[in-house]
Amino acid sequence: MPRRTKCEQPESHRIELIDLLMNFEAELRSKDLRRKVLSLVDAYRLLHNLGSSLIPMEIAKSARDRILCYFRKYPSTIIDGEEIMVVSGISEWARRVRELRVQFGWSIISGITAKEMLKEESPLVINGVEISEMKPNQYFLASPEEDREAARRWHVANDIRKGKGGSKEKIIEFFRQNVGQPISGEELRYAANDKSEWARRVRELRTENGWPIVTRNTGRPDLPVGMYVLEQDRQSPEHDRNIPDLVRRTVLEQAKYRCANCKWHHKKWNRSDPRFLELHHSVPHSHGGKNEAENLIVLCNVCHDQIHKKRR
């Protein structure tokens, strides 16, 4: 069980620590190694107490509260793990960070996840901060808002990661239980049993398996960087799955992300009318139409379905 830190006055911890280090001079001259180590155990404990006392108890009562307080005090800032260790005052600070982002819905991106996202999505700029060069032991609070649905999703992801199947199967199962809901890369990584290739599997699900998974760069410019949405629980026809991401993005940008027929766009999205945008072939694929920008127009899924019904 981790040792509980004492969050008292920082000055009392500082004085106690100085006294201990001053007295350690005599210990250094000793030939008893264990005696030296045991003396430093107290210093180590005092350092923890000093760090955790920097944030008063009336503001944050637990290590997890102190970590969150520190992130919110320095938004849009890349934070080193060592900083979090100091203010948390516990050795298991990394687990608390994980709880904050997975169980409590705070969008905290780790350096490891940022590197994995960079393989599939670039540039990684959030709130004007370039996070592509984050080190593995660094963290970034991407949004000041807590996602209150996160606890429910965490229980879903927890059940999925314990089940059978590969990472791709687990990721799509997680998406299908959260259709239309923004999901963070950290959640997808967790559902996939922390497999490092989770971002590649998401791309494969979109481009090879035809699931309408969108990001900021692939159809939903309103989404924050690092968020993913499965827009509908159905796969696109096989010939539509081969539209390159660059072509898809170009067509959407040229159309200003609006349906060419009814002018619907994502700002009109609501739960009673959960539309999304698709690409329609002007010359049908069955008639030789190609997956090129000149042959593609943007339609909402409602207008798209109506056009195909008329063609039958």
Coordinates of N, CA, C and O in Angstrom, one line a residue, residues 4-175:
R4 N 0.8 7.2 2.7 CA 0.0 8.5 2.6 C 0.9 9.6 3.0 O 1.6 9.6 4.0
T5 N 0.9 10.7 2.2 CA 1.7 11.8 2.4 C 1.1 12.8 3.4 O -0.1 12.8 3.6
K6 N 1.9 13.6 4.1 CA 1.4 14.6 5.1 C 1.4 15.9 4.4 O 2.5 16.5 4.1
C7 N 0.2 16.5 4.2 CA 0.1 17.8 3.5 C 0.0 18.8 4.6 O -1.1 19.3 4.9
E8 N 1.1 19.2 5.2 CA 1.1 20.2 6.2 C 1.8 21.5 5.6 O 1.8 21.7 4.5
Q9 N 2.3 22.3 6.5 CA 2.9 23.6 6.1 C 4.3 23.2 5.4 O 5.1 22.5 5.9
P10 N 4.5 23.8 4.2 CA 5.7 23.5 3.4 C 7.0 23.9 4.2 O 8.0 23.2 4.2
E11 N 6.9 25.0 5.0 CA 8.1 25.4 5.7 C 8.5 24.4 6.7 O 9.7 24.2 6.9
S12 N 7.6 23.8 7.4 CA 8.0 22.8 8.4 C 8.7 21.6 7.8 O 9.7 21.0 8.3
H13 N 8.2 21.2 6.6 CA 8.9 20.1 5.9 C 10.3 20.5 5.4 O 11.2 19.7 5.5
R14 N 10.4 21.8 5.0 CA 11.7 22.2 4.5 C 12.7 22.2 5.6 O 13.9 21.8 5.4
I15 N 12.3 22.7 6.8 CA 13.3 22.8 7.9 C 13.7 21.4 8.3 O 14.9 21.1 8.6
E16 N 12.7 20.5 8.4 CA 13.0 19.1 8.8 C 14.0 18.4 7.8 O 14.9 17.7 8.2
L17 N 13.8 18.7 6.5 CA 14.6 18.1 5.5 C 16.0 18.7 5.6 O 17.0 17.9 5.5
I18 N 16.2 20.0 5.8 CA 17.5 20.6 5.9 C 18.3 20.0 7.1 O 19.4 19.6 7.0
D19 N 17.6 19.8 8.3 CA 18.2 19.2 9.4 C 18.7 17.8 9.1 O 19.8 17.4 9.5
L20 N 17.9 17.1 8.5 CA 18.2 15.7 8.2 C 19.5 15.6 7.3 O 20.4 14.8 7.5
L21 N 19.5 16.5 6.2 CA 20.6 16.5 5.3 C 21.9 17.0 6.0 O 23.0 16.5 5.7
M22 N 21.7 17.9 6.9 CA 22.9 18.4 7.6 C 23.5 17.3 8.5 O 24.7 17.1 8.5
N23 N 22.6 16.5 9.1 CA 23.1 15.4 9.9 C 23.6 14.3 9.1 O 24.3 13.4 9.7
F24 N 23.3 14.3 7.8 CA 23.7 13.1 7.0 C 25.2 13.2 6.8 O 25.8 12.2 6.3
E25 N 25.9 14.3 7.0 CA 27.4 14.4 6.8 C 28.1 13.3 7.7 O 29.0 12.7 7.2
A26 N 27.6 13.1 8.9 CA 28.2 12.1 9.8 C 27.9 10.7 9.2 O 28.8 9.8 9.3
E27 N 26.7 10.5 8.7 CA 26.3 9.2 8.1 C 27.2 8.8 7.0 O 27.6 7.7 6.7
L28 N 27.6 9.8 6.2 CA 28.4 9.6 5.0 C 29.8 9.0 5.4 O 30.4 8.2 4.6
R29 N 30.3 9.4 6.5 CA 31.6 8.9 7.0 C 31.5 7.4 7.5 O 32.5 6.8 7.7
S30 N 30.3 7.0 7.7 CA 30.1 5.6 8.3 C 30.4 4.6 7.2 O 30.2 4.9 6.0
K31 N 30.8 3.4 7.6 CA 31.0 2.4 6.6 C 29.8 1.4 6.5 O 29.8 0.4 5.8
D32 N 28.8 1.8 7.3 CA 27.6 1.0 7.3 C 26.6 1.5 6.2 O 26.0 2.5 6.3
L33 N 26.6 0.7 5.1 CA 25.8 1.1 3.9 C 24.3 1.2 4.3 O 23.6 2.2 3.9
R34 N 23.8 0.2 5.0 CA 22.4 0.2 5.3 C 22.0 1.4 6.2 O 20.9 2.0 6.0
R35 N 22.9 1.8 7.1 CA 22.6 3.0 7.9 C 22.4 4.2 7.1 O 21.5 5.1 7.3
K36 N 23.3 4.3 6.0 CA 23.2 5.5 5.1 C 21.8 5.5 4.3 O 21.1 6.5 4.2
V37 N 21.5 4.3 3.8 CA 20.3 4.1 3.1 C 19.0 4.5 3.9 O 18.1 5.2 3.5
L38 N 19.0 3.9 5.1 CA 17.9 4.2 6.0 C 17.7 5.6 6.3 O 16.6 6.2 6.5
S39 N 18.8 6.3 6.4 CA 18.8 7.8 6.7 C 18.1 8.5 5.6 O 17.4 9.5 5.7
L40 N 18.5 8.1 4.3 CA 17.9 8.8 3.1 C 16.5 8.4 2.9 O 15.8 9.2 2.2
V41 N 16.0 7.3 3.4 CA 14.6 7.0 3.3 C 13.7 8.1 3.9 O 12.7 8.6 3.3
D42 N 14.2 8.6 5.1 CA 13.4 9.7 5.7 C 13.5 11.0 4.8 O 12.5 11.7 4.7
A43 N 14.6 11.2 4.2 CA 14.7 12.4 3.3 C 13.8 12.2 2.1 O 13.1 13.2 1.7
Y44 N 13.7 11.0 1.6 CA 12.9 10.8 0.4 C 11.4 11.0 0.8 O 10.6 11.7 0.1
R45 N 11.0 10.6 2.0 CA 9.7 10.8 2.5 C 9.4 12.3 2.7 O 8.3 12.8 2.4
L46 N 10.3 13.0 3.2 CA 10.1 14.4 3.5 C 10.0 15.2 2.2 O 9.2 16.1 2.1
L47 N 10.7 14.8 1.2 CA 10.6 15.4 -0.1 C 9.2 15.2 -0.7 O 8.6 16.2 -1.3
H48 N 8.7 14.0 -0.6 CA 7.3 13.8 -1.0 C 6.3 14.7 -0.2 O 5.4 15.3 -0.8
N49 N 6.5 14.8 1.1 CA 5.6 15.6 1.9 C 5.7 17.1 1.5 O 4.7 17.8 1.4
L50 N 7.0 17.5 1.2 CA 7.2 18.9 0.8 C 6.5 19.2 -0.5 O 5.8 20.2 -0.6
G51 N 6.6 18.3 -1.5 CA 6.0 18.5 -2.8 C 4.5 18.5 -2.7 O 3.8 19.4 -3.2
S52 N 3.9 17.6 -2.0 CA 2.5 17.5 -1.9 C 1.9 18.7 -1.1 O 0.7 19.1 -1.3
S53 N 2.7 19.3 -0.2 CA 2.2 20.4 0.6 C 2.1 21.7 -0.2 O 1.6 22.7 0.3
L54 N 2.7 21.7 -1.4 CA 2.7 23.0 -2.2 C 1.3 23.4 -2.6 O 1.0 24.5 -2.9
I55 N 0.4 22.4 -2.7 CA -1.0 22.7 -3.0 C -1.8 22.4 -1.7 O -1.9 21.2 -1.2
P56 N -2.4 23.4 -1.1 CA -3.1 23.2 0.2 C -4.2 22.2 0.2 O -4.9 22.0 -0.8
M57 N -4.5 21.6 1.4 CA -5.5 20.6 1.5 C -6.9 21.1 1.2 O -7.7 20.4 0.6
E58 N -7.1 22.4 1.5 CA -8.5 23.0 1.2 C -8.7 23.1 -0.3 O -9.9 23.3 -0.7
I59 N -7.7 23.0 -1.1 CA -7.8 23.1 -2.6 C -7.9 21.7 -3.2 O -8.7 21.4 -4.1
A60 N -7.0 20.8 -2.7 CA -7.0 19.5 -3.2 C -6.6 18.5 -2.1 O -5.6 18.6 -1.5
K61 N -7.5 17.5 -1.9 CA -7.4 16.6 -0.7 C -6.6 15.4 -1.0 O -6.0 14.8 -0.1
S62 N -6.6 15.0 -2.2 CA -5.9 13.7 -2.6 C -4.8 13.9 -3.6 O -4.8 15.0 -4.2
A63 N -4.0 12.9 -3.8 CA -2.9 13.0 -4.9 C -3.6 13.3 -6.2 O -3.1 14.1 -7.0
R64 N -4.7 12.6 -6.5 CA -5.3 12.7 -7.8 C -5.8 14.2 -8.0 O -5.7 14.8 -9.0
D65 N -6.4 14.7 -6.9 CA -6.9 16.1 -6.9 C -5.7 17.1 -7.2 O -5.9 18.1 -7.9
R66 N -4.6 16.8 -6.6 CA -3.4 17.7 -6.7 C -2.9 17.7 -8.2 O -2.6 18.7 -8.7
I67 N -2.9 16.5 -8.7 CA -2.4 16.4 -10.1 C -3.4 17.2 -11.1 O -2.9 17.9 -11.9
L68 N -4.7 17.0 -10.9 CA -5.6 17.7 -11.7 C -5.5 19.2 -11.5 O -5.6 20.0 -12.5
C69 N -5.4 19.6 -10.3 CA -5.2 21.0 -10.0 C -4.0 21.6 -10.7 O -4.1 22.7 -11.3
Y70 N -2.9 20.9 -10.7 CA -1.7 21.4 -11.4 C -1.9 21.5 -12.9 O -1.5 22.5 -13.5
F71 N -2.6 20.5 -13.5 CA -2.8 20.5 -14.9 C -3.7 21.7 -15.3 O -3.5 22.4 -16.2
R72 N -4.8 22.0 -14.5 CA -5.7 23.0 -14.8 C -5.1 24.4 -14.5 O -5.5 25.4 -15.1
K73 N -4.1 24.5 -13.6 CA -3.4 25.7 -13.4 C -2.5 26.1 -14.5 O -2.2 27.3 -14.8
Y74 N -2.0 25.1 -15.3 CA -1.1 25.4 -16.4 C -1.7 24.7 -17.7 O -1.1 23.7 -18.2
P75 N -2.8 25.2 -18.2 CA -3.4 24.7 -19.4 C -2.5 25.0 -20.6 O -1.7 25.9 -20.6
S76 N -2.7 24.2 -21.6 CA -1.9 24.3 -22.9 C -0.4 24.4 -22.6 O 0.3 25.1 -23.2
T77 N 0.0 23.6 -21.7 CA 1.4 23.5 -21.3 C 1.8 22.0 -21.2 O 1.1 21.2 -20.7
I78 N 3.0 21.7 -21.8 CA 3.5 20.4 -21.7 C 4.2 20.2 -20.4 O 5.1 21.0 -20.0
I79 N 3.7 19.2 -19.6 CA 4.1 19.0 -18.2 C 5.0 17.7 -18.2 O 4.6 16.7 -18.7
D80 N 6.1 17.9 -17.5 CA 7.0 16.7 -17.3 C 6.4 15.8 -16.2 O 5.8 16.3 -15.2
G81 N 6.7 14.5 -16.3 CA 6.2 13.5 -15.3 C 6.8 13.8 -13.9 O 6.2 13.6 -12.9
E82 N 8.1 14.4 -13.9 CA 8.7 14.7 -12.7 C 8.0 15.7 -11.9 O 7.9 15.7 -10.7
E83 N 7.4 16.7 -12.6 CA 6.6 17.7 -12.0 C 5.4 17.1 -11.3 O 5.0 17.5 -10.2
I84 N 4.7 16.2 -12.0 CA 3.5 15.6 -11.4 C 3.9 14.7 -10.2 O 3.2 14.7 -9.2
M85 N 5.1 14.1 -10.3 CA 5.5 13.3 -9.1 C 5.7 14.2 -7.9 O 5.3 13.8 -6.8
V86 N 6.2 15.4 -8.1 CA 6.5 16.3 -7.0 C 5.2 16.7 -6.4 O 5.0 16.6 -5.1
V87 N 4.2 17.2 -7.2 CA 3.0 17.8 -6.6 C 2.1 16.7 -6.0 O 1.3 16.9 -5.1
S88 N 2.1 15.5 -6.6 CA 1.3 14.4 -6.2 C 1.8 13.9 -4.8 O 1.0 13.5 -4.0
G89 N 3.1 13.8 -4.6 CA 3.6 13.3 -3.4 C 3.5 11.8 -3.2 O 3.7 11.3 -2.1
I90 N 3.3 11.1 -4.3 CA 3.2 9.6 -4.3 C 4.0 9.0 -5.4 O 4.2 9.7 -6.4
S91 N 4.4 7.8 -5.2 CA 5.2 7.1 -6.3 C 4.3 6.6 -7.4 O 4.7 6.3 -8.5
E92 N 3.0 6.4 -7.1 CA 2.1 5.8 -8.1 C 1.3 6.9 -8.9 O 0.2 6.8 -9.2
W93 N 2.0 8.0 -9.1 CA 1.4 9.2 -9.8 C 0.9 8.8 -11.2 O -0.1 9.4 -11.6
A94 N 1.6 8.0 -11.9 CA 1.2 7.7 -13.3 C -0.1 7.0 -13.3 O -0.9 7.2 -14.3
R95 N -0.4 6.1 -12.3 CA -1.7 5.5 -12.3 C -2.8 6.5 -12.1 O -3.9 6.4 -12.7
R96 N -2.5 7.5 -11.3 CA -3.6 8.5 -11.0 C -3.8 9.4 -12.3 O -5.0 9.8 -12.5
V97 N -2.8 9.6 -13.0 CA -2.9 10.4 -14.3 C -3.8 9.6 -15.2 O -4.7 10.1 -15.9
R98 N -3.6 8.3 -15.3 CA -4.4 7.4 -16.1 C -5.8 7.4 -15.7 O -6.8 7.4 -16.5
E99 N -6.1 7.3 -14.4 CA -7.5 7.4 -13.9 C -8.1 8.7 -14.3 O -9.3 8.7 -14.7
L100 N -7.4 9.8 -14.2 CA -8.0 11.1 -14.6 C -8.4 11.1 -16.0 O -9.5 11.6 -16.4
R101 N -7.6 10.5 -16.9 CA -8.0 10.6 -18.3 C -8.9 9.5 -18.8 O -9.8 9.8 -19.7
V102 N -8.9 8.4 -18.2 CA -9.7 7.3 -18.7 C -11.0 7.2 -17.9 O -12.1 7.0 -18.5
Q103 N -10.9 7.2 -16.6 CA -12.1 7.1 -15.7 C -12.9 8.4 -15.5 O -14.1 8.3 -15.4
F104 N -12.2 9.5 -15.5 CA -12.8 10.7 -15.1 C -13.0 11.7 -16.3 O -13.6 12.8 -16.2
G105 N -12.5 11.3 -17.5 CA -12.8 12.1 -18.7 C -12.0 13.3 -18.9 O -12.5 14.2 -19.6
W106 N -10.8 13.4 -18.3 CA -10.0 14.6 -18.6 C -9.1 14.3 -19.8 O -8.4 13.2 -19.8
S107 N -9.1 15.1 -20.8 CA -8.3 14.8 -22.0 C -6.8 15.1 -21.8 O -6.3 16.2 -22.2
I108 N -6.2 14.2 -21.2 CA -4.7 14.3 -20.9 C -4.0 13.4 -21.9 O -4.2 12.2 -21.9
I109 N -3.2 14.0 -22.8 CA -2.5 13.2 -23.8 C -1.1 13.0 -23.3 O -0.4 13.9 -22.9
S110 N -0.6 11.7 -23.3 CA 0.7 11.4 -22.9 C 1.7 11.5 -24.2 O 1.2 11.4 -25.3
G111 N 3.0 11.6 -23.9 CA 3.9 11.7 -25.0 C 3.9 10.4 -25.8 O 4.1 10.4 -27.0
I112 N 3.6 9.3 -25.2 CA 3.6 8.0 -25.9 C 2.5 8.0 -26.9 O 2.6 7.6 -28.1
T113 N 1.3 8.4 -26.5 CA 0.1 8.4 -27.3 C 0.3 9.5 -28.4 O -0.1 9.2 -29.6
A114 N 0.9 10.6 -28.1 CA 1.1 11.6 -29.2 C 2.0 11.1 -30.3 O 1.7 11.3 -31.5
K115 N 3.0 10.3 -29.9 CA 3.9 9.7 -31.0 C 3.1 8.8 -31.8 O 3.2 8.7 -33.1
E116 N 2.2 8.0 -31.2 CA 1.4 7.0 -32.0 C 0.4 7.7 -32.8 O 0.1 7.2 -34.0
M117 N -0.2 8.8 -32.4 CA -1.1 9.6 -33.2 C -0.4 10.2 -34.4 O -1.0 10.3 -35.5
L118 N 0.8 10.6 -34.2 CA 1.6 11.3 -35.2 C 1.8 10.4 -36.5 O 1.9 10.9 -37.6
K119 N 1.8 9.1 -36.3 CA 2.0 8.2 -37.4 C 0.9 8.3 -38.4 O 1.0 8.0 -39.6
E120 N -0.3 8.6 -37.9 CA -1.5 8.6 -38.7 C -2.1 10.0 -38.9 O -3.0 10.2 -39.8
E121 N -1.7 11.0 -38.1 CA -2.4 12.3 -38.2 C -1.4 13.4 -37.8 O -0.7 13.4 -36.8
S122 N -1.2 14.3 -38.8 CA -0.2 15.4 -38.5 C -0.7 16.6 -39.2 O -1.4 16.6 -40.2
P123 N -0.3 17.8 -38.8 CA 0.5 18.1 -37.6 C -0.4 18.0 -36.3 O -1.6 18.0 -36.4
L124 N 0.3 17.8 -35.2 CA -0.4 17.7 -33.9 C -0.2 19.0 -33.2 O 0.7 19.2 -32.4
V125 N -1.2 19.9 -33.4 CA -1.1 21.2 -32.8 C -2.4 21.4 -32.1 O -3.5 21.3 -32.6
I126 N -2.4 21.6 -30.8 CA -3.6 21.8 -29.9 C -3.4 23.1 -29.2 O -2.4 23.4 -28.5
N127 N -4.4 24.0 -29.3 CA -4.4 25.3 -28.7 C -3.1 26.1 -29.0 O -2.5 26.7 -28.1
G128 N -2.6 25.9 -30.2 CA -1.4 26.6 -30.6 C -0.1 26.0 -30.1 O 1.0 26.5 -30.4
V129 N -0.2 24.8 -29.5 CA 1.0 24.2 -29.0 C 1.3 22.9 -29.8 O 0.5 22.1 -30.0
E130 N 2.5 22.8 -30.3 CA 3.0 21.7 -31.1 C 3.3 20.6 -30.1 O 4.3 20.7 -29.3
I131 N 2.6 19.4 -30.2 CA 2.8 18.4 -29.2 C 3.5 17.2 -29.8 O 3.7 16.1 -29.2
S132 N 3.9 17.3 -31.1 CA 4.5 16.2 -31.8 C 5.9 15.8 -31.2 O 6.3 14.6 -31.3
E133 N 6.6 16.7 -30.6 CA 7.9 16.4 -30.0 C 7.9 16.1 -28.5 O 8.9 16.1 -27.9
M134 N 6.7 15.8 -28.0 CA 6.6 15.5 -26.6 C 7.4 14.2 -26.3 O 7.4 13.3 -27.1
K135 N 8.0 14.2 -25.2 CA 8.8 13.0 -24.7 C 7.8 12.0 -24.1 O 6.7 12.4 -23.6
P136 N 8.2 10.7 -24.0 CA 7.3 9.7 -23.4 C 6.8 10.1 -22.0 O 5.7 9.7 -21.7
N137 N 7.6 10.7 -21.3 CA 7.3 11.0 -19.9 C 6.7 12.4 -19.7 O 6.9 13.1 -18.7
Q138 N 6.0 12.9 -20.8 CA 5.4 14.2 -20.7 C 3.9 14.1 -21.0 O 3.4 13.2 -21.6
Y139 N 3.2 15.1 -20.5 CA 1.7 15.1 -20.6 C 1.2 16.5 -21.0 O 1.8 17.5 -20.7
F140 N -0.1 16.5 -21.5 CA -0.7 17.7 -22.0 C -2.2 17.7 -21.8 O -2.8 16.7 -22.2
L141 N -2.7 18.6 -21.1 CA -4.2 18.7 -20.9 C -4.8 19.4 -22.1 O -4.6 20.6 -22.3
A142 N -5.5 18.6 -23.0 CA -5.9 19.2 -24.3 C -7.2 20.0 -24.1 O -7.5 20.8 -25.0
S143 N -8.0 19.7 -23.1 CA -9.3 20.5 -23.0 C -9.5 20.8 -21.5 O -9.3 19.9 -20.6
P144 N -10.0 22.0 -21.2 CA -10.3 22.3 -19.8 C -11.6 21.7 -19.3 O -11.9 21.9 -18.1
E145 N -12.3 21.1 -20.2 CA -13.7 20.6 -19.8 C -13.6 19.1 -19.6 O -13.0 18.3 -20.3
E146 N -14.3 18.7 -18.5 CA -14.4 17.2 -18.1 C -15.4 16.6 -19.0 O -16.5 17.1 -19.2
D147 N -15.2 15.4 -19.5 CA -16.2 14.6 -20.2 C -16.9 13.7 -19.2 O -16.3 12.7 -18.8
R148 N -18.1 14.0 -18.9 CA -18.8 13.3 -17.8 C -19.3 11.9 -18.3 O -19.8 11.1 -17.5
E149 N -19.3 11.7 -19.6 CA -19.6 10.3 -20.1 C -18.5 9.3 -20.0 O -18.6 8.2 -20.2
A150 N -17.3 9.9 -19.6 CA -16.1 9.0 -19.6 C -16.2 7.8 -18.7 O -15.6 6.8 -19.0
A151 N -16.8 8.0 -17.5 CA -16.8 6.9 -16.6 C -17.6 5.7 -17.2 O -17.1 4.5 -17.1
R152 N -18.7 6.0 -17.8 CA -19.5 4.9 -18.5 C -18.6 4.2 -19.6 O -18.6 3.0 -19.7
R153 N -17.9 5.0 -20.4 CA -17.1 4.5 -21.5 C -16.0 3.7 -20.9 O -15.6 2.7 -21.5
W154 N -15.4 4.1 -19.8 CA -14.3 3.3 -19.2 C -14.8 1.9 -18.8 O -14.0 1.0 -19.0
H155 N -16.0 1.8 -18.2 CA -16.5 0.5 -17.9 C -16.7 -0.4 -19.1 O -16.4 -1.6 -19.1
V156 N -17.1 0.2 -20.2 CA -17.3 -0.5 -21.5 C -15.9 -0.9 -22.0 O -15.8 -2.1 -22.4
A157 N -15.0 0.0 -22.0 CA -13.6 -0.3 -22.5 C -13.0 -1.4 -21.7 O -12.3 -2.3 -22.2
N158 N -13.2 -1.3 -20.4 CA -12.6 -2.3 -19.5 C -13.1 -3.7 -19.7 O -12.3 -4.7 -19.7
D159 N -14.4 -3.9 -20.0 CA -15.0 -5.2 -20.4 C -14.4 -5.7 -21.7 O -14.1 -6.8 -21.8
I160 N -14.3 -4.8 -22.7 CA -13.8 -5.2 -24.0 C -12.4 -5.6 -24.0 O -12.0 -6.6 -24.6
R161 N -11.5 -4.9 -23.3 CA -10.1 -5.2 -23.2 C -9.8 -6.6 -22.6 O -8.8 -7.2 -22.8
K162 N -10.8 -7.0 -21.7 CA -10.6 -8.3 -21.0 C -11.1 -9.5 -21.9 O -10.8 -10.6 -21.6
G163 N -11.8 -9.1 -23.0 CA -12.4 -10.2 -23.8 C -11.4 -10.7 -24.9 O -10.2 -10.3 -24.9
K164 N -11.9 -11.6 -25.7 CA -11.1 -12.2 -26.7 C -11.0 -11.3 -28.0 O -11.8 -10.5 -28.1
G165 N -10.1 -11.7 -28.9 CA -10.0 -10.9 -30.1 C -8.8 -10.0 -30.2 O -8.1 -9.7 -29.2
G166 N -8.4 -9.6 -31.4 CA -7.3 -8.7 -31.6 C -7.6 -7.2 -31.3 O -8.8 -6.9 -31.0
S167 N -6.6 -6.4 -31.5 CA -6.8 -5.0 -31.1 C -7.9 -4.3 -32.1 O -8.7 -3.5 -31.6
K168 N -7.9 -4.7 -33.4 CA -8.8 -4.1 -34.3 C -10.3 -4.5 -33.9 O -11.1 -3.6 -33.9
E169 N -10.5 -5.7 -33.6 CA -11.8 -6.1 -33.2 C -12.3 -5.4 -31.9 O -13.4 -5.0 -31.8
K170 N -11.4 -5.2 -31.0 CA -11.7 -4.5 -29.7 C -12.0 -3.1 -29.9 O -12.9 -2.5 -29.3
I171 N -11.2 -2.4 -30.8 CA -11.4 -1.0 -31.1 C -12.8 -0.8 -31.8 O -13.6 0.1 -31.4
I172 N -13.1 -1.6 -32.8 CA -14.4 -1.4 -33.5 C -15.6 -1.7 -32.5 O -16.7 -1.1 -32.6
E173 N -15.4 -2.7 -31.7 CA -16.5 -3.0 -30.7 C -16.7 -1.8 -29.8 O -17.9 -1.4 -29.5
F174 N -15.6 -1.2 -29.4 CA -15.7 0.0 -28.5 C -16.4 1.2 -29.3 O -17.3 1.8 -28.7
F175 N -16.0 1.4 -30.5 CA -16.7 2.4 -31.3 C -18.2 2.1 -31.4 O -19.0 3.0 -31.3

